[in-house]
Short mmCIF file of C-alpha atoms in Angstrom, two decimals:
data_model
loop_
_atom_site.label_atom_id
_atom_site.label_comp_id
_atom_site.label_asym_id
_atom_site.label_seq_id
_atom_site.Cartn_x
_atom_site.Cartn_y
_atom_site.Cartn_z
CA UNK A 1 153.79 232.22 43.70
CA UNK A 2 155.11 235.76 43.64
CA UNK A 3 155.65 239.36 43.11
CA UNK A 4 158.77 240.43 44.53
CA UNK A 5 161.02 243.24 44.01
CA UNK A 6 160.66 243.03 40.06
CA UNK A 7 160.52 246.28 38.13
CA UNK A 8 162.03 248.38 40.81
CA UNK A 9 165.22 246.44 41.22
CA UNK A 10 168.22 248.88 41.49
CA UNK A 11 170.05 249.10 38.21
CA UNK A 12 173.19 249.65 39.10
CA UNK A 13 172.83 246.43 41.63
CA UNK A 14 175.35 243.72 42.40
CA UNK A 15 175.92 240.95 39.78
CA UNK A 16 175.07 237.37 40.85
CA UNK A 17 178.36 235.27 40.07
CA UNK A 18 176.13 232.42 41.19
CA UNK A 19 176.67 229.19 43.75
CA UNK A 20 180.34 228.17 44.34
CA UNK A 21 181.77 225.02 46.32
CA UNK A 22 182.15 225.72 49.91
CA UNK A 23 180.30 229.42 49.83
CA UNK A 24 179.35 230.06 53.59
CA UNK A 25 176.05 229.31 54.90
CA UNK A 26 172.94 231.21 56.51
CA UNK A 27 169.75 230.01 57.75
CA UNK A 28 168.61 229.65 54.07
CA UNK A 29 171.28 227.07 52.95
CA UNK A 30 174.36 228.10 50.96
CA UNK A 31 174.69 231.94 50.06
CA UNK A 32 175.25 233.30 46.36
CA UNK A 33 178.45 235.02 45.17
CA UNK A 34 178.12 238.36 44.16
CA UNK A 35 180.04 241.44 42.70
CA UNK A 36 179.56 245.18 43.30
CA UNK A 37 178.90 246.99 39.52
CA UNK A 38 178.98 250.38 38.61
CA UNK A 39 176.91 251.26 35.05
CA UNK A 40 176.70 247.59 34.34
CA UNK A 41 180.80 246.91 34.46
CA UNK A 42 182.06 244.27 37.15
CA UNK A 43 184.33 246.21 39.44
CA UNK A 44 184.68 246.19 42.81
CA UNK A 45 184.53 243.13 45.96
CA UNK A 46 183.03 240.38 45.78
CA UNK A 47 180.72 239.05 48.61
CA UNK A 48 178.24 236.64 49.86
CA UNK A 49 174.40 237.39 50.69
CA UNK A 50 171.89 235.40 50.99
CA UNK A 51 170.06 233.57 48.12
CA UNK A 52 166.22 233.65 49.06
CA UNK A 53 166.00 237.27 50.86
CA UNK A 54 166.39 240.76 48.66
CA UNK A 55 165.36 242.07 52.16
CA UNK A 56 168.17 242.65 54.74
CA UNK A 57 165.71 242.69 57.75
CA UNK A 58 164.51 239.25 56.96
CA UNK A 59 168.03 237.83 56.63
CA UNK A 60 170.98 240.08 56.95
CA UNK A 61 174.08 237.62 55.87
CA UNK A 62 176.55 239.20 54.27
CA UNK A 63 180.43 237.95 54.17
CA UNK A 64 183.11 239.60 51.70
CA UNK A 65 184.64 237.13 49.78
CA UNK A 66 188.50 237.21 50.41
CA UNK A 67 187.24 238.15 54.52
CA UNK A 68 188.94 235.68 56.97
CA UNK A 69 186.38 234.54 59.08
CA UNK A 70 187.63 233.50 62.54
CA UNK A 71 187.04 229.90 64.12
CA UNK A 72 184.55 232.01 66.93
CA UNK A 73 182.53 233.74 64.62
CA UNK A 74 181.98 230.60 62.13
CA UNK A 75 181.20 228.83 65.39
CA UNK A 76 178.95 231.35 65.97
CA UNK A 77 177.21 231.26 62.55
CA UNK A 78 176.76 227.43 63.13
CA UNK A 79 174.88 228.54 66.48
CA UNK A 80 172.90 231.28 64.47
CA UNK A 81 172.17 228.81 61.71
CA UNK A 82 170.98 225.89 64.23
CA UNK A 83 168.91 228.35 66.38
CA UNK A 84 166.98 229.67 63.24
CA UNK A 85 165.71 226.74 62.22
CA UNK A 86 161.65 225.86 62.96
CA UNK A 87 161.08 224.90 66.31
CA UNK A 88 159.42 220.94 65.25
CA UNK A 89 160.96 219.17 62.49
CA UNK A 90 159.07 217.65 59.72
CA UNK A 91 158.66 214.24 60.96
CA UNK A 92 157.66 215.77 64.49
CA UNK A 93 154.81 217.50 62.22
CA UNK A 94 153.66 214.91 60.99
CA UNK A 95 153.36 213.12 64.29
CA UNK A 96 151.25 216.51 65.36
CA UNK A 97 149.07 216.76 62.72
CA UNK A 98 148.14 212.30 63.32
CA UNK A 99 147.37 213.29 66.96
CA UNK A 100 145.27 216.81 65.56
CA UNK A 101 142.95 214.71 63.22
CA UNK A 102 141.86 212.48 65.92
CA UNK A 103 140.59 215.45 68.04
CA UNK A 104 136.77 216.80 68.15
CA UNK A 105 136.32 219.35 66.14
CA UNK A 106 135.74 221.66 69.52
CA UNK A 107 139.44 221.03 70.32
CA UNK A 108 140.89 222.01 66.87
CA UNK A 109 142.97 225.31 66.94
CA UNK A 110 145.19 227.26 65.32
CA UNK A 111 147.04 229.90 66.19
CA UNK A 112 147.27 232.84 63.81
CA UNK A 113 149.95 234.47 65.32
CA UNK A 114 152.51 231.76 65.61
CA UNK A 115 151.00 229.98 62.33
CA UNK A 116 150.81 226.09 63.82
CA UNK A 117 148.42 223.77 64.29
CA UNK A 118 147.76 223.24 68.62
CA UNK A 119 147.58 220.71 70.69
CA UNK A 120 145.27 220.88 73.74
CA UNK A 121 148.57 220.42 75.91
CA UNK A 122 149.74 223.63 74.28
CA UNK A 123 146.99 226.19 74.49
CA UNK A 124 148.43 227.57 78.20
CA UNK A 125 151.20 228.55 75.99
CA UNK A 126 149.32 230.37 73.26
CA UNK A 127 146.39 231.46 75.43
CA UNK A 128 147.27 235.27 74.51
CA UNK A 129 147.57 234.22 70.64
CA UNK A 130 144.79 235.15 68.64
CA UNK A 131 143.52 231.66 67.04
CA UNK A 132 141.05 230.23 64.86
CA UNK A 133 138.53 227.00 66.49
CA UNK A 134 136.79 224.16 64.67
CA UNK A 135 140.11 223.69 62.20
CA UNK A 136 137.88 221.51 59.47
CA UNK A 137 138.96 218.70 57.55
CA UNK A 138 138.38 220.86 54.37
CA UNK A 139 140.22 223.49 55.97
CA UNK A 140 143.34 221.31 56.74
CA UNK A 141 143.06 219.85 53.10
CA UNK A 142 143.49 223.85 52.04
CA UNK A 143 146.46 224.73 54.23
CA UNK A 144 147.28 227.57 51.19
CA UNK A 145 143.84 229.38 52.49
CA UNK A 146 144.33 228.57 56.23
CA UNK A 147 147.96 230.06 56.41
CA UNK A 148 148.28 233.87 55.67
CA UNK A 149 150.18 234.68 52.75
CA UNK A 150 153.95 235.96 53.40
CA UNK A 151 153.26 239.12 51.30
CA UNK A 152 155.24 241.15 53.21
CA UNK A 153 158.87 239.22 52.27
CA UNK A 154 160.49 239.60 48.63
CA UNK A 155 161.83 235.95 49.88
CA UNK A 156 157.80 234.32 50.01
CA UNK A 157 156.15 237.08 48.03
CA UNK A 158 153.22 234.58 48.09
CA UNK A 159 151.06 235.92 45.28
CA UNK A 160 148.52 232.48 44.80
CA UNK A 161 146.85 231.09 41.63
CA UNK A 162 143.50 232.35 41.32
CA UNK A 163 141.51 229.42 41.19
CA UNK A 164 140.20 229.92 37.78
CA UNK A 165 144.03 229.57 36.14
CA UNK A 166 144.50 226.92 38.65
CA UNK A 167 142.10 224.64 37.59
CA UNK A 168 143.22 225.69 34.22
CA UNK A 169 146.46 224.62 34.66
CA UNK A 170 145.63 221.36 36.20
CA UNK A 171 143.25 220.48 33.11
CA UNK A 172 146.06 221.54 30.80
CA UNK A 173 148.49 218.97 32.62
CA UNK A 174 145.74 216.09 32.65
CA UNK A 175 145.05 216.65 29.23
CA UNK A 176 148.34 216.14 28.04
CA UNK A 177 148.69 212.90 29.57
CA UNK A 178 151.04 213.94 32.75
CA UNK A 179 150.69 211.92 36.00
CA UNK A 180 153.25 213.45 38.29
CA UNK A 181 153.77 217.16 38.78
CA UNK A 182 156.77 218.45 40.74
CA UNK A 183 154.98 221.65 42.06
CA UNK A 184 157.83 223.83 43.13
CA UNK A 185 156.28 226.97 44.97
CA UNK A 186 152.88 226.47 43.73
CA UNK A 187 151.28 225.47 46.86
CA UNK A 188 147.83 226.01 45.23
CA UNK A 189 148.08 223.48 42.79
CA UNK A 190 149.63 220.69 45.14
CA UNK A 191 146.68 221.56 46.88
CA UNK A 192 144.34 220.57 44.37
CA UNK A 193 145.96 217.98 43.00
CA UNK A 194 146.12 216.29 46.24
CA UNK A 195 142.51 217.05 47.36
CA UNK A 196 141.23 215.94 44.25
CA UNK A 197 143.58 212.62 44.63
CA UNK A 198 141.71 211.92 47.80
CA UNK A 199 138.23 212.73 47.07
CA UNK A 200 138.13 210.90 43.57
CA UNK A 201 139.24 207.21 43.09
CA UNK A 202 139.87 207.34 39.25
CA UNK A 203 142.06 210.82 39.36
CA UNK A 204 145.64 209.62 38.89
CA UNK A 205 147.63 212.76 39.39
CA UNK A 206 150.05 212.99 42.09
CA UNK A 207 152.58 216.18 43.15
CA UNK A 208 155.43 216.67 44.93
CA UNK A 209 155.49 220.34 46.33
CA UNK A 210 158.50 221.99 46.96
CA UNK A 211 158.59 225.37 49.05
CA UNK A 212 160.71 227.70 51.12
CA UNK A 213 157.75 228.05 53.36
CA UNK A 214 158.34 225.36 55.79
CA UNK A 215 154.31 226.16 57.72
CA UNK A 216 153.49 223.38 54.64
CA UNK A 217 155.19 220.43 56.62
CA UNK A 218 152.37 220.69 59.20
CA UNK A 219 149.89 219.65 56.83
CA UNK A 220 152.08 217.36 53.87
CA UNK A 221 153.75 214.30 54.44
CA UNK A 222 157.47 213.79 53.90
CA UNK A 223 156.37 212.20 50.08
CA UNK A 224 154.17 215.29 49.46
CA UNK A 225 156.60 218.15 50.51
CA UNK A 226 159.88 218.67 50.64
CA UNK A 227 161.65 222.16 52.23
CA UNK A 228 163.11 223.52 49.29
CA UNK A 229 164.90 227.15 48.65
CA UNK A 230 165.02 227.36 44.65
CA UNK A 231 167.18 230.31 44.55
CA UNK A 232 170.53 227.73 45.76
CA UNK A 233 168.50 224.38 44.65
CA UNK A 234 169.02 223.33 48.31
CA UNK A 235 166.67 220.54 50.44
CA UNK A 236 166.59 222.01 54.14
CA UNK A 237 165.98 218.04 54.96
CA UNK A 238 169.18 216.81 53.50
CA UNK A 239 169.87 213.52 51.79
CA UNK A 240 166.93 212.17 52.46
CA UNK A 241 164.35 215.18 51.03
CA UNK A 242 166.37 214.84 48.27
CA UNK A 243 165.88 211.40 47.64
CA UNK A 244 162.11 211.76 47.80
CA UNK A 245 162.37 214.19 44.69
CA UNK A 246 164.70 211.73 42.66
CA UNK A 247 162.32 208.82 43.43
CA UNK A 248 159.17 210.95 42.44
CA UNK A 249 160.74 212.33 39.24
CA UNK A 250 161.71 208.73 38.45
CA UNK A 251 158.61 207.59 35.96
CA UNK A 252 157.41 204.29 37.64
CA UNK A 253 155.44 202.52 34.34
CA UNK A 254 156.19 205.47 32.20
CA UNK A 255 154.28 207.97 34.15
CA UNK A 256 155.08 211.07 32.84
CA UNK A 257 156.03 213.78 34.79
CA UNK A 258 156.14 217.82 34.59
CA UNK A 259 157.48 220.48 36.43
CA UNK A 260 155.59 223.72 37.24
CA UNK A 261 156.98 226.31 39.03
CA UNK A 262 155.91 229.95 39.89
CA UNK A 263 158.91 231.92 41.41
CA UNK A 264 159.04 235.24 43.13
CA UNK A 265 159.59 237.97 40.16
CA UNK A 266 162.12 239.79 41.48
CA UNK A 267 163.92 236.68 42.03
CA UNK A 268 167.30 236.41 40.09
CA UNK A 269 166.66 234.85 37.03
CA UNK A 270 169.70 233.13 36.63
CA UNK A 271 169.92 231.48 40.18
CA UNK A 272 166.28 230.44 39.21
CA UNK A 273 167.39 228.59 36.30
CA UNK A 274 170.63 227.18 37.48
CA UNK A 275 168.43 225.35 40.09
CA UNK A 276 165.71 224.29 37.65
CA UNK A 277 168.52 222.63 35.43
CA UNK A 278 169.41 220.91 38.36
CA UNK A 279 165.99 219.46 38.73
CA UNK A 280 165.78 218.85 35.19
CA UNK A 281 169.56 217.24 35.66
CA UNK A 282 167.85 214.93 38.32
CA UNK A 283 164.80 213.91 36.41
CA UNK A 284 167.44 212.71 33.70
CA UNK A 285 169.68 210.46 35.90
CA UNK A 286 166.61 208.85 37.37
CA UNK A 287 166.15 207.13 34.01
CA UNK A 288 167.75 204.56 32.00
CA UNK A 289 169.17 206.60 28.95
CA UNK A 290 165.84 206.52 27.99
CA UNK A 291 165.62 210.15 27.48
CA UNK A 292 169.08 210.73 25.84
CA UNK A 293 168.35 214.45 24.53
CA UNK A 294 164.81 215.11 26.09
CA UNK A 295 164.15 217.60 28.52
CA UNK A 296 162.60 217.57 31.17
CA UNK A 297 158.88 218.75 30.43
CA UNK A 298 158.41 222.35 32.13
CA UNK A 299 156.18 225.21 33.05
CA UNK A 300 157.87 228.18 34.38
CA UNK A 301 155.42 231.13 35.44
CA UNK A 302 156.94 234.67 35.23
CA UNK A 303 156.02 237.94 33.65
CA UNK A 304 156.48 238.46 29.77
CA UNK A 305 159.28 240.66 29.88
CA UNK A 306 161.58 238.03 31.35
CA UNK A 307 161.46 236.36 27.93
CA UNK A 308 164.66 237.16 26.66
CA UNK A 309 166.39 236.30 30.08
CA UNK A 310 164.47 233.13 29.99
CA UNK A 311 165.19 232.13 26.75
CA UNK A 312 169.15 233.18 27.35
CA UNK A 313 168.96 230.29 29.83
CA UNK A 314 166.53 228.01 27.63
CA UNK A 315 166.64 228.13 24.34
CA UNK A 316 163.99 225.47 23.59
CA UNK A 317 161.54 227.14 25.80
CA UNK A 318 158.61 229.35 24.19
CA UNK A 319 156.23 231.93 25.93
CA UNK A 320 152.57 231.18 25.55
CA UNK A 321 149.86 234.17 25.67
CA UNK A 322 147.63 232.78 28.54
CA UNK A 323 147.71 235.25 31.25
CA UNK A 324 148.08 233.64 34.87
CA UNK A 325 146.23 235.37 37.58
CA UNK A 326 146.72 235.76 41.15
CA UNK A 327 144.35 235.77 44.03
CA UNK A 328 146.06 238.26 46.40
CA UNK A 329 147.27 240.79 44.02
CA UNK A 330 145.37 244.02 43.18
CA UNK A 331 147.19 244.19 39.95
CA UNK A 332 147.32 241.23 38.50
CA UNK A 333 143.71 240.30 38.70
CA UNK A 334 141.57 239.42 35.25
CA UNK A 335 139.09 241.35 34.01
CA UNK A 336 137.21 244.48 35.61
CA UNK A 337 138.37 244.23 39.24
CA UNK A 338 142.10 244.19 38.35
CA UNK A 339 143.95 247.33 37.41
CA UNK A 340 145.33 245.87 34.13
CA UNK A 341 145.72 242.50 32.44
CA UNK A 342 148.16 240.18 34.00
CA UNK A 343 151.34 240.44 32.36
CA UNK A 344 152.29 236.62 33.59
CA UNK A 345 152.77 233.70 31.27
CA UNK A 346 153.41 230.20 30.98
CA UNK A 347 157.22 229.56 29.32
CA UNK A 348 157.34 225.88 28.57
CA UNK A 349 159.60 223.36 26.46
CA UNK A 350 156.71 221.43 25.11
CA UNK A 351 155.16 221.86 21.63
CA UNK A 352 153.22 225.19 21.84
CA UNK A 353 150.27 223.71 19.12
CA UNK A 354 150.02 221.43 22.16
CA UNK A 355 149.27 224.01 24.51
CA UNK A 356 145.39 224.61 24.46
CA UNK A 357 143.91 227.53 25.60
CA UNK A 358 140.39 228.25 26.29
CA UNK A 359 138.24 229.42 23.67
CA UNK A 360 135.84 230.97 25.80
CA UNK A 361 138.11 233.26 27.39
CA UNK A 362 139.10 234.90 23.92
CA UNK A 363 141.82 232.88 22.84
CA UNK A 364 142.35 231.41 19.50
CA UNK A 365 144.45 229.12 17.25
CA UNK A 366 147.11 231.10 14.56
CA UNK A 367 147.73 228.46 11.90
CA UNK A 368 150.63 230.24 10.26
CA UNK A 369 152.37 230.29 14.02
CA UNK A 370 150.86 226.89 15.00
CA UNK A 371 149.80 228.24 18.50
CA UNK A 372 147.19 229.80 20.62
CA UNK A 373 147.46 233.43 20.62
CA UNK A 374 144.82 236.06 22.66
CA UNK A 375 142.45 237.62 20.58
CA UNK A 376 143.84 241.06 20.36
CA UNK A 377 147.09 239.28 18.93
CA UNK A 378 147.05 240.28 15.71
CA UNK A 379 149.30 238.05 13.23
CA UNK A 380 151.78 240.50 11.54
CA UNK A 381 152.51 239.68 7.92
CA UNK A 382 156.17 241.50 8.11
CA UNK A 383 157.25 239.57 11.17
CA UNK A 384 155.74 236.89 10.02
CA UNK A 385 154.33 236.06 13.81
CA UNK A 386 151.70 236.93 16.65
CA UNK A 387 153.95 239.35 17.92
CA UNK A 388 151.61 241.12 20.67
CA UNK A 389 152.75 240.18 24.22
CA UNK A 390 150.55 241.99 25.95
CA UNK A 391 147.14 241.26 25.05
CA UNK A 392 146.97 244.25 23.09
CA UNK A 393 147.40 244.53 19.33
CA UNK A 394 150.93 246.10 18.33
CA UNK A 395 152.02 247.34 15.42
CA UNK A 396 154.78 247.48 13.20
CA UNK A 397 157.26 249.86 12.58
CA UNK A 398 159.06 249.59 9.50
CA UNK A 399 161.88 251.98 10.72
CA UNK A 400 162.74 249.16 13.26
CA UNK A 401 161.73 246.18 11.59
CA UNK A 402 159.47 245.12 14.15
CA UNK A 403 156.18 245.72 15.81
CA UNK A 404 155.92 247.49 19.13
CA UNK A 405 153.14 248.43 21.77
CA UNK A 406 150.12 250.73 20.45
CA UNK A 407 151.02 253.54 22.49
CA UNK A 408 154.77 253.98 21.20
CA UNK A 409 155.93 255.82 18.28
CA UNK A 410 159.37 255.97 16.42
CA UNK A 411 161.61 258.44 18.06
CA UNK A 412 164.38 259.83 15.09
CA UNK A 413 166.67 261.16 17.81
CA UNK A 414 166.83 257.98 20.12
CA UNK A 415 166.30 255.58 16.60
CA UNK A 416 163.63 253.63 17.82
CA UNK A 417 160.41 253.52 19.20
CA UNK A 418 159.43 255.03 22.91
CA UNK A 419 156.55 256.89 24.22
CA UNK A 420 155.62 260.22 23.04
CA UNK A 421 156.66 261.54 26.18
CA UNK A 422 159.64 259.82 26.88
CA UNK A 423 163.12 261.58 27.96
CA UNK A 424 165.64 261.21 25.02
CA UNK A 425 168.86 261.58 26.78
CA UNK A 426 170.55 258.71 27.31
CA UNK A 427 170.21 256.95 30.93
CA UNK A 428 173.51 256.44 32.72
CA UNK A 429 172.56 253.37 34.77
CA UNK A 430 172.54 250.02 33.25
CA UNK A 431 168.98 248.10 32.36
CA UNK A 432 167.94 245.79 35.38
CA UNK A 433 166.76 243.02 32.08
CA UNK A 434 170.10 243.02 29.86
CA UNK A 435 172.66 245.13 32.29
CA UNK A 436 173.53 247.43 29.49
CA UNK A 437 173.43 251.08 29.71
CA UNK A 438 171.50 253.53 27.88
CA UNK A 439 168.43 252.46 28.22
CA UNK A 440 165.40 251.95 31.18
CA UNK A 441 164.03 248.28 31.07
CA UNK A 442 161.02 249.64 29.38
CA UNK A 443 162.75 249.98 26.25
CA UNK A 444 165.14 247.44 26.42
CA UNK A 445 165.96 245.93 22.92
CA UNK A 446 166.16 242.44 24.13
CA UNK A 447 162.65 242.29 25.29
CA UNK A 448 161.38 242.68 21.86
#
């Protein structure tokens, strides 16, 4: 789950050109190609940068596209990439776990500094580190609570689903008849599925977690977790991990598969869309032509102000009104404790009327729109749809020919609705949602 750069992205920042064959690699897999832009226009040199880390402190990989890289520098880079891989392989971590669970409770230690389960022979090495003692089976079954969230890193920006949202998602998935969940960057959902499966005999749902956080390899087998970078569709475990994913997507006995993904919100939408399309293609290939024109069922969890960007890449998707909440994010908690309502929504290619939202949380069914909407979302006769995006009741502007936020007023200067005290002069920098100049993100026409 996630909340990276998001609204604070530099508006005149570089534009993504994408993943190109034979791109150079950093420790996070193939780098992405960007081009320096100014005022939304492409100009200047193209360069490669790390796909996963927006913050140069986390991964400072950089190379001009037209740069000649010497043999010795290439060798040094290979060496660097090798040295920046995790200490243990996934297979070694699985072996360590087997030994760990055999230990008596008094000998089960977890090093908080190294974020690692410790075997007694290793205590000495970690003697001056902070550690947790007596790690119970329950704790091992809830690694997302045991591991501390990597919040400072824009890469991982780990904000985990609040329990309420997590249980709602799982109920929705099971009610829709899905038996396999490809959990892309949703460790909490994966965890609750795995622990239900181990506790309840008649619980038939299985999950495969794809996540960039390798710490999870300590708790899950190679069939349950793949170390994966969703910005460049890179499986760190190579062909074997790729095959694990392919096998999981194969519908045994017609068991239906759904992908649920919760990427960092500051992440590059087009890079994510490209990876998700590749996962969807992988799903399609596993079938014997049974899917012909179908798309792999998907829940993409993302803020509502990215709606136009997501629809650009996935025209079949639509946005649900359900507000997804996070545990460790002050802004996006539900109800009284959070500073405001969560802007995070579910985008899906499933038929909207099938997505039943909880009445007790104030959602209701609109028979005209044939979907569940939040209580404040009134059907507008002129737009002929339930137009609110943020849970408040919006109002129709006849001049704009659309509904706008309740706090907006029509400005004859700008010829559109905006906040009362907005600055009318045209802004120079390109808008970070659509890249065009002349307006800020908050008033982007493509968001309406």
